[in-house]
Coordinates of C-alpha atoms in Angstrom, one line a residue:
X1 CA -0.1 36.0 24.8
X2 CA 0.0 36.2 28.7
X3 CA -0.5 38.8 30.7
X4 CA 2.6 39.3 32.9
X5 CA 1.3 38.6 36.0
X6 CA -1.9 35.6 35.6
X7 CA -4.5 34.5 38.0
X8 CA -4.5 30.2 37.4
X9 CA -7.9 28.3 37.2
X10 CA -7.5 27.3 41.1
X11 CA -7.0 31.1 41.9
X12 CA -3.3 31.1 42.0
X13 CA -1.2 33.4 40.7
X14 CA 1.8 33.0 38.3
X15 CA 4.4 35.9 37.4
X16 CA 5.7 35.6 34.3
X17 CA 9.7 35.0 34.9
X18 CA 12.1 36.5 31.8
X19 CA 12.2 33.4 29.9
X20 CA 8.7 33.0 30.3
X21 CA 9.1 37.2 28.9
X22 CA 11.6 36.0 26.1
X23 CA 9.3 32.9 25.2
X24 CA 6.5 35.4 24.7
X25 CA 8.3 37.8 22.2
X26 CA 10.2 34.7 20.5
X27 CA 6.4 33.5 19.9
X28 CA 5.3 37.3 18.3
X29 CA 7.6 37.0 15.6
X30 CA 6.5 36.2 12.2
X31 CA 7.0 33.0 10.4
X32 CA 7.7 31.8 14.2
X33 CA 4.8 29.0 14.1
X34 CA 3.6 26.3 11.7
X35 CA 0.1 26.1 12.7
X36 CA -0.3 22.0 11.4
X37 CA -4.2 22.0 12.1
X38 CA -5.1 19.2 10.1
X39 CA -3.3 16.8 12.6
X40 CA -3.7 18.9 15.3
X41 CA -0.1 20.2 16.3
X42 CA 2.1 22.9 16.0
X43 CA 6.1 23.8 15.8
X44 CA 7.7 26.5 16.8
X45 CA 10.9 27.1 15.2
X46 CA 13.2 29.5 17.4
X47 CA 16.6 31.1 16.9
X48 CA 15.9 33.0 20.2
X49 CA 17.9 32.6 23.3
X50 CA 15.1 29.9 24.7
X51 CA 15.3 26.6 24.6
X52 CA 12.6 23.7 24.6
X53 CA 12.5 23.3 28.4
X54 CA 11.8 27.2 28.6
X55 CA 9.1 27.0 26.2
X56 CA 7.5 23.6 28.3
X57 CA 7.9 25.5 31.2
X58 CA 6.0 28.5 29.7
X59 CA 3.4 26.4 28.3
X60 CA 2.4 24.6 31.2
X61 CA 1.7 27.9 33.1
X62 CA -0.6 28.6 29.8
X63 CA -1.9 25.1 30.4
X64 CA -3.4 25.9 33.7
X65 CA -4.9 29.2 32.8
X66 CA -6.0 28.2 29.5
X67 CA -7.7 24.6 30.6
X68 CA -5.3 23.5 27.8
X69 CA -3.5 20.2 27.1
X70 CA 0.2 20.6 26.0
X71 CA 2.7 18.3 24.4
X72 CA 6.2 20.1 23.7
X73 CA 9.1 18.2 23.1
X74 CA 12.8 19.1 21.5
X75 CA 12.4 18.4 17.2
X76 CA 14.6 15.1 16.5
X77 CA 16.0 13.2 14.0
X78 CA 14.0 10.2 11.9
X79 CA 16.1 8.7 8.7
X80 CA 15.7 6.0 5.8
X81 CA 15.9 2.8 7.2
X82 CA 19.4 0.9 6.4
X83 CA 19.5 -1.4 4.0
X84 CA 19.0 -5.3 4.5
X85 CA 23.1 -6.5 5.6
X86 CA 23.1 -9.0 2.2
X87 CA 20.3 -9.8 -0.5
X88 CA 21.1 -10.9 -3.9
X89 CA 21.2 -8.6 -7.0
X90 CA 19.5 -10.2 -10.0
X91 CA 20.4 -9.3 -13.8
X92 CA 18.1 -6.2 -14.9
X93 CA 19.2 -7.0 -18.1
X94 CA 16.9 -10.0 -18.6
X95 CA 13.7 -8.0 -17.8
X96 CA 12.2 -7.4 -21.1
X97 CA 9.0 -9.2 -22.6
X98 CA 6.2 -8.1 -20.5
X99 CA 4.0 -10.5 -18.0
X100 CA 1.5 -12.5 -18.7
X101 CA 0.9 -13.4 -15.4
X102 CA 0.1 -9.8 -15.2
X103 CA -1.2 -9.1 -18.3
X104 CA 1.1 -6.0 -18.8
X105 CA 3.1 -5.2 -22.1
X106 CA 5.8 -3.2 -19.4
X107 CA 9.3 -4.9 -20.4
X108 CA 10.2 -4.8 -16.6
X109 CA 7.4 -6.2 -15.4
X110 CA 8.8 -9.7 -16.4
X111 CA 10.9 -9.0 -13.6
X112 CA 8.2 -8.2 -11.1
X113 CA 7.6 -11.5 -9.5
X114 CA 6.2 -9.1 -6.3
X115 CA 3.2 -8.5 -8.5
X116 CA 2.5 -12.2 -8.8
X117 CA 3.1 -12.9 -5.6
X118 CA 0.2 -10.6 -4.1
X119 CA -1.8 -11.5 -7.4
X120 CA -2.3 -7.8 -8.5
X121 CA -3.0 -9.2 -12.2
X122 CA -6.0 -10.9 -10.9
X123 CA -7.0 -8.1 -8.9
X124 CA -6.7 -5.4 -11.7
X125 CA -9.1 -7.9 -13.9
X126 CA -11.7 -8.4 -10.7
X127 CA -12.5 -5.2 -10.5
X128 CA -12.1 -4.0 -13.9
X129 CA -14.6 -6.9 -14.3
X130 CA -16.7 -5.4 -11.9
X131 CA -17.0 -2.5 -13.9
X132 CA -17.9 0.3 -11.0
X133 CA -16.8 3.8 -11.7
X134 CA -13.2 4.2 -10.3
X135 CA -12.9 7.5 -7.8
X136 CA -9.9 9.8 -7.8
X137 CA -7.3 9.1 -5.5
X138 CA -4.4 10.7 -4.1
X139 CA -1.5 8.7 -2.6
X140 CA 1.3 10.7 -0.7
X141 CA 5.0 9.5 -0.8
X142 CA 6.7 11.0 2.1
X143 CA 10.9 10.4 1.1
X144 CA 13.0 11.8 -0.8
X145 CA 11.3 12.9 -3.6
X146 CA 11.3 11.8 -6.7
X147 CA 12.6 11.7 -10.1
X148 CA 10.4 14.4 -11.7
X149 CA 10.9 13.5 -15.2
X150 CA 11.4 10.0 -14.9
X151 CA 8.9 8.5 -18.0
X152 CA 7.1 5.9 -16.1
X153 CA 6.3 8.2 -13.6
X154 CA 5.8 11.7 -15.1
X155 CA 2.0 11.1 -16.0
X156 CA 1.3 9.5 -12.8
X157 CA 1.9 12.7 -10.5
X158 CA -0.8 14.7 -8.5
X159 CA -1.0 17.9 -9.5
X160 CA -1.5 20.8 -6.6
X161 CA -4.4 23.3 -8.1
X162 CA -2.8 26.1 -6.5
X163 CA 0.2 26.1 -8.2
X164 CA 0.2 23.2 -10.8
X165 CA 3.1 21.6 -8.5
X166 CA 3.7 17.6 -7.8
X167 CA 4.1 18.3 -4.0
X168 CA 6.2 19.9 -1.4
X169 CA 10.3 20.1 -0.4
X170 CA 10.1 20.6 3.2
X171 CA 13.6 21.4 3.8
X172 CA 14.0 24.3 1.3
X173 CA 10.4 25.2 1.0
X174 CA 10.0 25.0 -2.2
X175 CA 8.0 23.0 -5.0
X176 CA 11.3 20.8 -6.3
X177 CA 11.0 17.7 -4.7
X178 CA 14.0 16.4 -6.8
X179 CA 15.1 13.0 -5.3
X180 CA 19.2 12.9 -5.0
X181 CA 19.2 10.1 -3.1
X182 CA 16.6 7.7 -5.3
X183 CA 14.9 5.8 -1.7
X184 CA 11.5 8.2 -3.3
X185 CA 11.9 7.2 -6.6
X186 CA 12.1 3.5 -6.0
X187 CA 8.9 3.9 -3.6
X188 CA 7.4 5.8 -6.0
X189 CA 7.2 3.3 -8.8
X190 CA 6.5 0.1 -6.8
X191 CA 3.2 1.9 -5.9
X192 CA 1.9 3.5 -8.7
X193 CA 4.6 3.5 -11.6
X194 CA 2.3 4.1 -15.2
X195 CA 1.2 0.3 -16.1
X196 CA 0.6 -0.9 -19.9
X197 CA 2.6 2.1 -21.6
X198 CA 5.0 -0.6 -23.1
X199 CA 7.9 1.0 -21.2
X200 CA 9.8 -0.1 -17.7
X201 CA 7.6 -1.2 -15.1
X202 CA 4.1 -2.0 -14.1
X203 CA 2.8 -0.5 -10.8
X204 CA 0.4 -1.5 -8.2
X205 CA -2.1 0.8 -7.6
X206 CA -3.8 1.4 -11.1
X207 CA -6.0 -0.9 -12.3
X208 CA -4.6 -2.5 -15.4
X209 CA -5.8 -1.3 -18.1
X210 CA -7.7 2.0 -17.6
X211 CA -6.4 5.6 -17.2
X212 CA -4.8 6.1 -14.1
X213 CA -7.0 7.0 -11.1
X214 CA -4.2 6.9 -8.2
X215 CA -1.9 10.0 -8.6
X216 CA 1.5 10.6 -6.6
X217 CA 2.1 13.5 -4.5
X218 CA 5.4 13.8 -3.6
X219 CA 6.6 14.9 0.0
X220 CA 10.0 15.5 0.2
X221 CA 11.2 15.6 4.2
X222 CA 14.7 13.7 4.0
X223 CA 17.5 14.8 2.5
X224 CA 19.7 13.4 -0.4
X225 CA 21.6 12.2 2.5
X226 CA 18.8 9.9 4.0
X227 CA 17.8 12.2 7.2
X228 CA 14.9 14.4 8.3
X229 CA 13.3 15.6 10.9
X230 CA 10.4 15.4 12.9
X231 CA 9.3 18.6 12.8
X232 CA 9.1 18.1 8.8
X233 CA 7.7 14.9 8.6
X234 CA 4.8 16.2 10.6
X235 CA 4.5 19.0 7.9
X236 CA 4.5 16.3 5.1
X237 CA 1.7 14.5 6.8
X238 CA -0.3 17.7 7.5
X239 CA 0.3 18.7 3.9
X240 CA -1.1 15.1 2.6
X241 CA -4.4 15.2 5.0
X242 CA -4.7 19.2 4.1
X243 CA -4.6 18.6 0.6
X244 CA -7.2 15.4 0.6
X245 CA -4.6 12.2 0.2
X246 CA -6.5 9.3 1.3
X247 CA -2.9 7.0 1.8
X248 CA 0.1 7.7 2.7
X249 CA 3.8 5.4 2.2
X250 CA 6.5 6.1 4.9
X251 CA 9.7 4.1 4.3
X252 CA 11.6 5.1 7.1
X253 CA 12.0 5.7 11.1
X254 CA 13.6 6.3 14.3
X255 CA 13.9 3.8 17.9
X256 CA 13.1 6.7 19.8
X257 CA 9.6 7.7 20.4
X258 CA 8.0 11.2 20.0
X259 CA 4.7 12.1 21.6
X260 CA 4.1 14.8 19.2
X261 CA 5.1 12.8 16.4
X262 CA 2.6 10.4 17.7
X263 CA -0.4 12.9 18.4
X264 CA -0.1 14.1 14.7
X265 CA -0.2 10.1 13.3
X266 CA -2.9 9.8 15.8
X267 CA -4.8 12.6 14.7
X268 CA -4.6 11.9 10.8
X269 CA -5.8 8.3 11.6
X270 CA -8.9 9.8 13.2
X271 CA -9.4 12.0 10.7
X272 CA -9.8 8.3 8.3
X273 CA -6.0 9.0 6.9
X274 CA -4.7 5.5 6.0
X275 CA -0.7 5.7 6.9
X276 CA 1.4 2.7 5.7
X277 CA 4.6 2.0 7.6
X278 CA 7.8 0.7 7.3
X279 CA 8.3 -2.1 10.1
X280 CA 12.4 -2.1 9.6
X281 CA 15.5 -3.9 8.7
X282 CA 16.8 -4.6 11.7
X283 CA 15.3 -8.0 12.5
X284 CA 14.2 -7.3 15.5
X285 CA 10.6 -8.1 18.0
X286 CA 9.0 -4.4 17.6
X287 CA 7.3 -5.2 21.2
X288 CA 10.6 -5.7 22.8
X289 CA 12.2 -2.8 20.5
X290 CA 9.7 -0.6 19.0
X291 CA 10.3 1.9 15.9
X292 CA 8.4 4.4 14.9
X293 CA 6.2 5.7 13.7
X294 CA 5.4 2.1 12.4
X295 CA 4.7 1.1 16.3
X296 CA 2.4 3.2 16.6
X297 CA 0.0 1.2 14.4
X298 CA -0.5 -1.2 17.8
X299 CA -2.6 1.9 18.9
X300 CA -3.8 3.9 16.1
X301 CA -6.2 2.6 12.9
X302 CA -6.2 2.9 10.2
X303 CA -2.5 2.9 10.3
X304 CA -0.6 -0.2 8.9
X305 CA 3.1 -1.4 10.0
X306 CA 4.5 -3.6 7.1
X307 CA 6.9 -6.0 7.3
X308 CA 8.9 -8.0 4.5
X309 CA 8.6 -11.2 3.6
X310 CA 10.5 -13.7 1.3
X311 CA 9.1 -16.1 -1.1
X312 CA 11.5 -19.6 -2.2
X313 CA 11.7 -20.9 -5.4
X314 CA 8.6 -23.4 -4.8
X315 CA 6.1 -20.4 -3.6
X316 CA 7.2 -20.9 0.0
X317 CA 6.7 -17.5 1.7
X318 CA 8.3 -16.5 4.9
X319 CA 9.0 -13.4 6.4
X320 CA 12.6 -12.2 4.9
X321 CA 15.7 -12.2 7.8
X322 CA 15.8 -8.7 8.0
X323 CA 12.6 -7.8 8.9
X324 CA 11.4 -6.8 12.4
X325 CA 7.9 -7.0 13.3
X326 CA 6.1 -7.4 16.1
X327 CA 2.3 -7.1 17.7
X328 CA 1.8 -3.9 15.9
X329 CA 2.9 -5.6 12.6
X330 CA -0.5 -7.9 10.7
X331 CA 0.7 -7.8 7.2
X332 CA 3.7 -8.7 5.0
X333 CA 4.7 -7.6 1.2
X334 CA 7.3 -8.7 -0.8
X335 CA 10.6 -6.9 0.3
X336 CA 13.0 -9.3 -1.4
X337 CA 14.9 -7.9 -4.8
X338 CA 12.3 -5.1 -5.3
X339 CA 12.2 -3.7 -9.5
X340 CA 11.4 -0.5 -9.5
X341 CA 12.1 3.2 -10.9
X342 CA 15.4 4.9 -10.0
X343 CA 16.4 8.6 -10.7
X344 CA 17.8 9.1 -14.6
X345 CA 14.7 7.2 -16.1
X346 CA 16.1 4.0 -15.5
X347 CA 15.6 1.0 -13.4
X348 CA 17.2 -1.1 -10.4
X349 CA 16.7 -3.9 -7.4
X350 CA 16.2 -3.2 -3.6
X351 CA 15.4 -4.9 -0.7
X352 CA 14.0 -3.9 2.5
X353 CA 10.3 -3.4 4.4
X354 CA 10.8 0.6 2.9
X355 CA 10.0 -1.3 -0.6
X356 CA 7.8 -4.0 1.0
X357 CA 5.7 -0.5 2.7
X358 CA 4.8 0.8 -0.7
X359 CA 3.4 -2.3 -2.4
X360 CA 1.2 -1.6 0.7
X361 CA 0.3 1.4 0.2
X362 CA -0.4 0.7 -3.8
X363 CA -3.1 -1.9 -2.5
X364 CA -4.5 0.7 0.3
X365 CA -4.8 3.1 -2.5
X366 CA -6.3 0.8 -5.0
X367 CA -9.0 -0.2 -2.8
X368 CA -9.7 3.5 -2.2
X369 CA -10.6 3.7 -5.9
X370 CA -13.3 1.3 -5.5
X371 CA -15.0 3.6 -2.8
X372 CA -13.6 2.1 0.4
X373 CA -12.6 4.7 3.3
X374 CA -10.1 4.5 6.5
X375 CA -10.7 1.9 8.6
X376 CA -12.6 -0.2 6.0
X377 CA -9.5 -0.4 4.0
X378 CA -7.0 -1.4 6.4
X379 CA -9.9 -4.3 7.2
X380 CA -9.9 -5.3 4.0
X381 CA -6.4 -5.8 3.9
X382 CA -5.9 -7.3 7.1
X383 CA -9.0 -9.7 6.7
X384 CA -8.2 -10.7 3.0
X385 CA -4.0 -11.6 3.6
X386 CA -2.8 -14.9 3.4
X387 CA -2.2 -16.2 7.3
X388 CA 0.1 -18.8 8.7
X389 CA 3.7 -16.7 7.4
X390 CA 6.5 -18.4 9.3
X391 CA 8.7 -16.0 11.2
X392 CA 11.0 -16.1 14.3
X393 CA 9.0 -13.8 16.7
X394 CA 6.1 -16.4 17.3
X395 CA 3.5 -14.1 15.3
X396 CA 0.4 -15.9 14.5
X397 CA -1.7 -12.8 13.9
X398 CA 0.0 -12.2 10.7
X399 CA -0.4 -12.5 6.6
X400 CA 1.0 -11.6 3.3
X401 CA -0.8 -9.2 1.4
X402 CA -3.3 -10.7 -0.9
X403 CA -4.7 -8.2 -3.7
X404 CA -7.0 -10.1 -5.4
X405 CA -9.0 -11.2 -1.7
X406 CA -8.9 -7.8 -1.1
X407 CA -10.4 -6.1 -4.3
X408 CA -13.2 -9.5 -3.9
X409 CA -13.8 -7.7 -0.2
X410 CA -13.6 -4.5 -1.4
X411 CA -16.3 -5.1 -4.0
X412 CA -18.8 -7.2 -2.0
X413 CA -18.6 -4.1 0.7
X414 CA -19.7 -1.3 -1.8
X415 CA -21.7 -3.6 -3.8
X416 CA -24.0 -4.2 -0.6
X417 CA -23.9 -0.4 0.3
X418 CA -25.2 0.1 -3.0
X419 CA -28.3 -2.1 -2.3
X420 CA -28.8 -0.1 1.1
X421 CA -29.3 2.7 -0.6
X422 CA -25.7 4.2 1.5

């Protein structure tokens, strides 16, 4: 703390005023500060009497004495991103059989034409062909949890060595990260649902084939209701970069900007944290109306901002009409009638860039298994996609998400490490 009366850097002097005294013993109390030092940030939760201009006020006296830099802002409100106005439902009934496009005995993945359409199948055999030792990876949903017990997911889940938990509930503080809401659960198994267990659906980011060497560790921020906060979404991020997840999936966002939100996404890209965003369903030019944190990904690598796309009937693909995008936005995924997991072990269609954002994410993580790191991955993926998607904001420096290019990249990167001797 500061003394009550402070001599500043230039040699004047600053009397500490009674907030600046109240901001002080507010700060003394226990449990007062989350100390986020992984992405560089901390929050101060306060019942006291002082409010967040108080507590800037107080902090830039500090700042002059203390040749420190501060950012303080009031905690705000991020939530899931609405869903698209129309898309059509198709009959989950008629997903049984497997793929063979895929190669996967999952019944529902006869209804994941999303898989085709980024050529995972291929992918999984390319570098299962390859056959290079797969590393560990962790992949960190940050939503609304998940369906804990849900049988094509229960074997896929990270497990915390501390305590033998699947993640974190940041607004109880506690280990059940149940999802009421099923936005988590959905996400969940689009990227990394168990594959070739001859049950539901195949996911994207384990190879095909081989035991699974992307796990899921589940951040729950937003409530059964849809809504978080900043202040908790940065603790789900520092809890993934703490805890050594290489990727990240965030399916959701706000129009108003936060500079602390954007120091902590700014500081887990430097650290080499790969964070795939959710671009939005609002249809709108992200450079005329930006959303975060997905905008942010004009500024920072290796973060990605996703946006949907749509495929016809004839393989056509263009970006779907309720995506936004913009400058910040170089890839696409399928976001189109989206199979995938839902709470109660069962099984449903969505639509939206929060389902295209995942299939992302699976592919980030994926290439992470075959030894890529940060800004190599989110290369790979930008430099392997499929260019020239139509869309209505004039975007030319955009593609579709192509898995197979990308594992081809991947593999000719750590092949010609190898032969340097890195």
């Amino acid at each position: 703390m500061m003394a009550q009366v402070i001599a500043g850097s230039g040699g004047g002097i600053y009397t500490l005023s009674q907030d600046d005294r109240e901001c002080e013993r507010c700060f003394a109390q226990d449990g007062m500060v989350y100390d986020l030092k992984a992405i560089g940030i901390q929050i101060v939760e306060s019942e006291c009497s002082v409010g967040h201009s108080q507590i800037l006020n107080y902090l830039k006296k500090a700042e002059d004495v203390l040749g420190i830099e501060f950012q303080c802002e009031p905690d705000s409100e991020v939530s899931l991103i609405p869903d698209p106005p129309s898309h059509t439902t198709q009959d989950s009934a008629n997903c049984t059989g497997g793929n063979s496009v895929l190669g996967t005995n999952d019944p529902g993945s006869s209804c994941q034409r999303n898989l085709e359409i980024i050529h995972i199948g291929a992918a999984w055999r390319a570098a299962r062909s390859a056959g290079r030792e797969l590393k560990d990876v962790v992949l960190a949903i940050s939503d609304t949890g998940v369906d804990m017990t849900h049988p094509d997911l229960v074997n896929q889940f990270w497990r915390n060595p501390a305590d033998n938990s699947i993640g974190y509930n940041f607004i109880t503080n506690t280990t059940n990260v149940t999802d009421g809401e099923g936005h988590g659960t959905h996400c969940a198994g689009n990227a990394a649902a168990q594959t070739n267990n001859s049950i539901g659906i195949a996911g994207v980011a384990n190879i095909n084939g081989s035991v699974p060497h992307v796990k899921l560790m589940i951040l729950k921020f937003l409530s059964d209701t849809g809504s978080g906060s900043i202040s908790d979404e940065m603790r789900a991020l520092n809890f993934a970069v703490e805890n050594g997840a290489t990727v990240s999936s965030h399916s959701y966002g706000s129009v108003s900007t936060n500079e602390v939100e954007r120091t902590g996404f700014k500081n887990a890209a430097a650290a080499g944290h790969v964070a795939v965003t959710a671009a939005g369903n609002r249809g709108n030019n992200l450079d005329d109306s930006p959303f975060y944190p997905c905008s942010f990904a004009k500024d920072f690598t290796p973060m990605l901002c996703v946006a949907a796309s749509k495929t016809d009937p004839v393989g056509h693909v263009s970006m779907a009409d309720f995506s936004s995008a913009g400058s910040a936005t170089k890839i696409v995924a399928p976001g189109v009638d989206i199979y995938s997991t839902i709470p109660g072990g069962s099984y449903d269609y969505k639509s939206g860039t929060s389902m295209s954002t995942p299939t992302a994410a699976g592919v980030a993580a994926l290439l992470a298994t075959l030894g890529l790191k940060g800004q190599d991955i989110t290369n790979t993926i930008i430099n392997s996609r499929t260019a020239g998607i139509d869309n209505p904001f004039g975007l030319s420096d955009i593609g579709e998400v192509d898995a197979l290019k990308a594992v081809q990249q991947a593999l000719r990167q750590v092949s010609s490490r190898y032969f340097r001797g890195e």
